[in-house]
PDB file of C-alpha atoms in Angstrom:
ATOM      1  CA  UNK T   1     252.823 105.570  28.455  1.00 79.00           C
ATOM      2  CA  UNK T   2     253.517 109.024  27.082  1.00 80.00           C
ATOM      3  CA  UNK T   3     252.573 110.914  30.264  1.00 82.00           C
ATOM      4  CA  UNK T   4     254.344 108.625  32.710  1.00 88.00           C
ATOM      5  CA  UNK T   5     257.333 108.316  30.394  1.00 88.00           C
ATOM      6  CA  UNK T   6     257.661 112.091  30.135  1.00 88.00           C
ATOM      7  CA  UNK T   7     257.399 112.489  33.912  1.00 92.00           C
ATOM      8  CA  UNK T   8     260.117 109.886  34.453  1.00 91.00           C
ATOM      9  CA  UNK T   9     262.330 111.576  31.852  1.00 92.00           C
ATOM     10  CA  UNK T  10     262.008 114.867  33.711  1.00 93.00           C
ATOM     11  CA  UNK T  11     263.710 113.167  36.670  1.00 94.00           C
ATOM     12  CA  UNK T  12     266.222 111.193  34.629  1.00 92.00           C
ATOM     13  CA  UNK T  13     267.104 112.077  31.055  1.00 91.00           C
ATOM     14  CA  UNK T  14     268.389 108.524  30.461  1.00 92.00           C
ATOM     15  CA  UNK T  15     264.894 107.032  30.713  1.00 91.00           C
ATOM     16  CA  UNK T  16     263.911 105.135  27.575  1.00 92.00           C
ATOM     17  CA  UNK T  17     260.272 104.934  26.493  1.00 92.00           C
ATOM     18  CA  UNK T  18     259.439 101.712  24.676  1.00 94.00           C
ATOM     19  CA  UNK T  19     255.928 100.905  23.469  1.00 89.00           C
ATOM     20  CA  UNK T  20     254.288  97.515  23.126  1.00 89.00           C
ATOM     21  CA  UNK T  21     252.757  97.031  19.701  1.00 85.00           C
ATOM     22  CA  UNK T  22     250.523  94.259  18.408  1.00 82.00           C
ATOM     23  CA  UNK T  23     252.013  92.245  15.591  1.00 78.00           C
ATOM     24  CA  UNK T  24     250.522  93.707  12.365  1.00 74.00           C
ATOM     25  CA  UNK T  25     249.405  90.310  11.069  1.00 70.00           C
ATOM     26  CA  UNK T  26     248.092  89.018  14.390  1.00 69.00           C
ATOM     27  CA  UNK T  27     244.364  88.348  14.257  1.00 56.00           C
ATOM     28  CA  UNK T  28     244.121  88.628  18.048  1.00 52.00           C
ATOM     29  CA  UNK T  29     244.972  92.283  18.151  1.00 47.00           C
ATOM     30  CA  UNK T  30     242.316  94.692  19.339  1.00 50.00           C
ATOM     31  CA  UNK T  31     244.581  97.638  18.812  1.00 50.00           C
ATOM     32  CA  UNK T  32     245.206  98.831  15.322  1.00 54.00           C
ATOM     33  CA  UNK T  33     248.811  98.707  14.317  1.00 59.00           C
ATOM     34  CA  UNK T  34     250.506 101.975  13.397  1.00 64.00           C
ATOM     35  CA  UNK T  35     252.042 100.055  10.504  1.00 63.00           C
ATOM     36  CA  UNK T  36     248.557 100.220   8.981  1.00 63.00           C
ATOM     37  CA  UNK T  37     248.495 104.003   9.221  1.00 67.00           C
ATOM     38  CA  UNK T  38     246.602 104.583  12.488  1.00 67.00           C
ATOM     39  CA  UNK T  39     248.432 106.738  15.030  1.00 72.00           C
ATOM     40  CA  UNK T  40     246.495 107.496  18.232  1.00 73.00           C
ATOM     41  CA  UNK T  41     246.413 111.244  18.958  1.00 80.00           C
ATOM     42  CA  UNK T  42     248.088 110.748  22.351  1.00 79.00           C
ATOM     43  CA  UNK T  43     251.065 108.902  20.838  1.00 79.00           C
ATOM     44  CA  UNK T  44     254.093 111.046  20.046  1.00 81.00           C
ATOM     45  CA  UNK T  45     256.388 108.845  17.972  1.00 83.00           C
ATOM     46  CA  UNK T  46     259.246 111.330  18.345  1.00 86.00           C
ATOM     47  CA  UNK T  47     259.348 110.636  22.100  1.00 87.00           C
ATOM     48  CA  UNK T  48     259.534 106.861  21.740  1.00 88.00           C
ATOM     49  CA  UNK T  49     262.897 105.147  21.885  1.00 90.00           C
ATOM     50  CA  UNK T  50     261.431 102.003  20.407  1.00 92.00           C
ATOM     51  CA  UNK T  51     258.497  99.667  19.881  1.00 90.00           C
ATOM     52  CA  UNK T  52     258.474  95.950  20.487  1.00 92.00           C
ATOM     53  CA  UNK T  53     256.038  93.719  18.637  1.00 90.00           C
ATOM     54  CA  UNK T  54     254.181  91.129  20.689  1.00 90.00           C
ATOM     55  CA  UNK T  55     252.110  88.323  19.230  1.00 86.00           C
ATOM     56  CA  UNK T  56     248.750  87.375  20.663  1.00 83.00           C
ATOM     57  CA  UNK T  57     249.920  84.011  21.947  1.00 83.00           C
ATOM     58  CA  UNK T  58     252.658  85.705  23.990  1.00 88.00           C
ATOM     59  CA  UNK T  59     250.145  88.161  25.426  1.00 88.00           C
ATOM     60  CA  UNK T  60     247.806  85.318  26.490  1.00 87.00           C
ATOM     61  CA  UNK T  61     250.671  83.320  27.967  1.00 88.00           C
ATOM     62  CA  UNK T  62     251.978  86.155  30.131  1.00 91.00           C
ATOM     63  CA  UNK T  63     248.484  87.269  31.158  1.00 92.00           C
ATOM     64  CA  UNK T  64     247.929  83.805  32.575  1.00 90.00           C
ATOM     65  CA  UNK T  65     251.391  83.617  34.162  1.00 92.00           C
ATOM     66  CA  UNK T  66     250.958  87.000  35.847  1.00 95.00           C
ATOM     67  CA  UNK T  67     247.885  85.593  37.588  1.00 94.00           C
ATOM     68  CA  UNK T  68     249.216  82.154  38.481  1.00 92.00           C
ATOM     69  CA  UNK T  69     252.751  83.190  39.458  1.00 94.00           C
ATOM     70  CA  UNK T  70     252.304  86.694  40.876  1.00 96.00           C
ATOM     71  CA  UNK T  71     248.594  87.050  41.631  1.00 96.00           C
ATOM     72  CA  UNK T  72     248.105  89.961  39.218  1.00 96.00           C
ATOM     73  CA  UNK T  73     244.612  89.830  37.717  1.00 97.00           C
ATOM     74  CA  UNK T  74     245.369  91.773  34.540  1.00 95.00           C
ATOM     75  CA  UNK T  75     244.038  91.889  31.000  1.00 92.00           C
ATOM     76  CA  UNK T  76     245.635  90.793  27.776  1.00 89.00           C
ATOM     77  CA  UNK T  77     247.280  94.133  26.947  1.00 89.00           C
ATOM     78  CA  UNK T  78     249.052  93.931  30.309  1.00 93.00           C
ATOM     79  CA  UNK T  79     250.274  90.453  29.395  1.00 93.00           C
ATOM     80  CA  UNK T  80     251.655  91.985  26.201  1.00 92.00           C
ATOM     81  CA  UNK T  81     253.298  94.771  28.200  1.00 94.00           C
ATOM     82  CA  UNK T  82     254.949  92.210  30.466  1.00 96.00           C
ATOM     83  CA  UNK T  83     256.213  90.315  27.412  1.00 94.00           C
ATOM     84  CA  UNK T  84     257.812  93.557  26.227  1.00 95.00           C
ATOM     85  CA  UNK T  85     259.451  94.138  29.619  1.00 95.00           C
ATOM     86  CA  UNK T  86     260.877  90.606  29.569  1.00 95.00           C
ATOM     87  CA  UNK T  87     262.275  91.113  26.067  1.00 94.00           C
ATOM     88  CA  UNK T  88     263.988  94.302  27.204  1.00 94.00           C
ATOM     89  CA  UNK T  89     265.388  92.556  30.310  1.00 95.00           C
ATOM     90  CA  UNK T  90     266.728  89.688  28.197  1.00 94.00           C
ATOM     91  CA  UNK T  91     268.372  92.128  25.784  1.00 94.00           C
ATOM     92  CA  UNK T  92     269.954  94.055  28.646  1.00 94.00           C
ATOM     93  CA  UNK T  93     271.213  90.818  30.189  1.00 95.00           C
ATOM     94  CA  UNK T  94     272.901  89.810  26.920  1.00 95.00           C
ATOM     95  CA  UNK T  95     274.513  93.257  26.742  1.00 95.00           C
ATOM     96  CA  UNK T  96     275.636  93.202  30.395  1.00 97.00           C
ATOM     97  CA  UNK T  97     273.484  96.248  31.031  1.00 94.00           C
ATOM     98  CA  UNK T  98     271.781  96.975  34.350  1.00 93.00           C
ATOM     99  CA  UNK T  99     268.846  99.190  35.183  1.00 93.00           C
ATOM    100  CA  UNK T 100     265.222  99.340  36.176  1.00 94.00           C
ATOM    101  CA  UNK T 101     262.297  98.504  33.905  1.00 94.00           C
ATOM    102  CA  UNK T 102     258.878 100.001  34.591  1.00 93.00           C
ATOM    103  CA  UNK T 103     255.909  98.237  33.006  1.00 94.00           C
ATOM    104  CA  UNK T 104     252.447  99.764  33.392  1.00 92.00           C
ATOM    105  CA  UNK T 105     249.463  97.406  33.534  1.00 94.00           C
ATOM    106  CA  UNK T 106     246.552  99.489  32.315  1.00 88.00           C
ATOM    107  CA  UNK T 107     243.777  96.894  32.154  1.00 87.00           C
ATOM    108  CA  UNK T 108     242.178  94.494  34.580  1.00 92.00           C
ATOM    109  CA  UNK T 109     241.224  90.892  34.097  1.00 92.00           C
ATOM    110  CA  UNK T 110     237.548  91.290  34.934  1.00 91.00           C
ATOM    111  CA  UNK T 111     236.754  92.087  31.279  1.00 87.00           C
ATOM    112  CA  UNK T 112     238.085  88.714  30.192  1.00 85.00           C
ATOM    113  CA  UNK T 113     236.469  86.396  32.755  1.00 86.00           C
ATOM    114  CA  UNK T 114     233.995  84.941  30.261  1.00 82.00           C
ATOM    115  CA  UNK T 115     236.781  83.977  27.837  1.00 80.00           C
ATOM    116  CA  UNK T 116     238.211  81.188  29.961  1.00 80.00           C
ATOM    117  CA  UNK T 117     241.726  82.634  29.707  1.00 81.00           C
ATOM    118  CA  UNK T 118     242.269  82.291  33.472  1.00 83.00           C
ATOM    119  CA  UNK T 119     241.001  78.701  33.679  1.00 76.00           C
ATOM    120  CA  UNK T 120     243.330  75.783  34.186  1.00 66.00           C
ATOM    121  CA  UNK T 121     242.240  74.189  30.929  1.00 65.00           C
ATOM    122  CA  UNK T 122     242.760  77.273  28.750  1.00 62.00           C
ATOM    123  CA  UNK T 123     244.744  76.537  25.627  1.00 63.00           C
ATOM    124  CA  UNK T 124     245.525  79.099  22.968  1.00 57.00           C
ATOM    125  CA  UNK T 125     243.459  78.201  19.927  1.00 49.00           C
ATOM    126  CA  UNK T 126     243.542  80.597  17.006  1.00 46.00           C
ATOM    127  CA  UNK T 127     240.199  79.374  15.679  1.00 48.00           C
ATOM    128  CA  UNK T 128     238.434  80.231  18.943  1.00 53.00           C
ATOM    129  CA  UNK T 129     239.792  83.753  19.261  1.00 49.00           C
ATOM    130  CA  UNK T 130     239.661  85.136  15.737  1.00 48.00           C
ATOM    131  CA  UNK T 131     237.439  88.154  15.406  1.00 47.00           C
ATOM    132  CA  UNK T 132     237.448  88.971  19.126  1.00 49.00           C
ATOM    133  CA  UNK T 133     238.960  92.157  20.497  1.00 50.00           C
ATOM    134  CA  UNK T 134     241.412  91.175  23.196  1.00 51.00           C
ATOM    135  CA  UNK T 135     243.812  94.092  23.666  1.00 48.00           C
TER     136      UNK T 135
END
């Protein structure tokens, strides 16, 4: 995010960099929330224009939809990233704003095959996913 965002900003100073963040109270998160004091060394908060919180259920939903609707075999963090992009697009639509949104899918679905997330009968069940690292 930081490297690609910086490169895009070098070509257009109006580029906004918005991060996807796991909801701090979401038991599905595999990433630690910066609200709990962990800031990855690569993350420069001063260069972010915003962060959008995504809950685990949203991430699962969009991971599945990316496969069934678009054929993208991505992982759960990519589903979360897509949820963020949709939230930005909806906000821009309400504001009458136009532009391009770039969403980077940094993980593949192969890591999640054994979870059943891509199966037709997959239903989000909190009790079945607690304690697992998803994204």
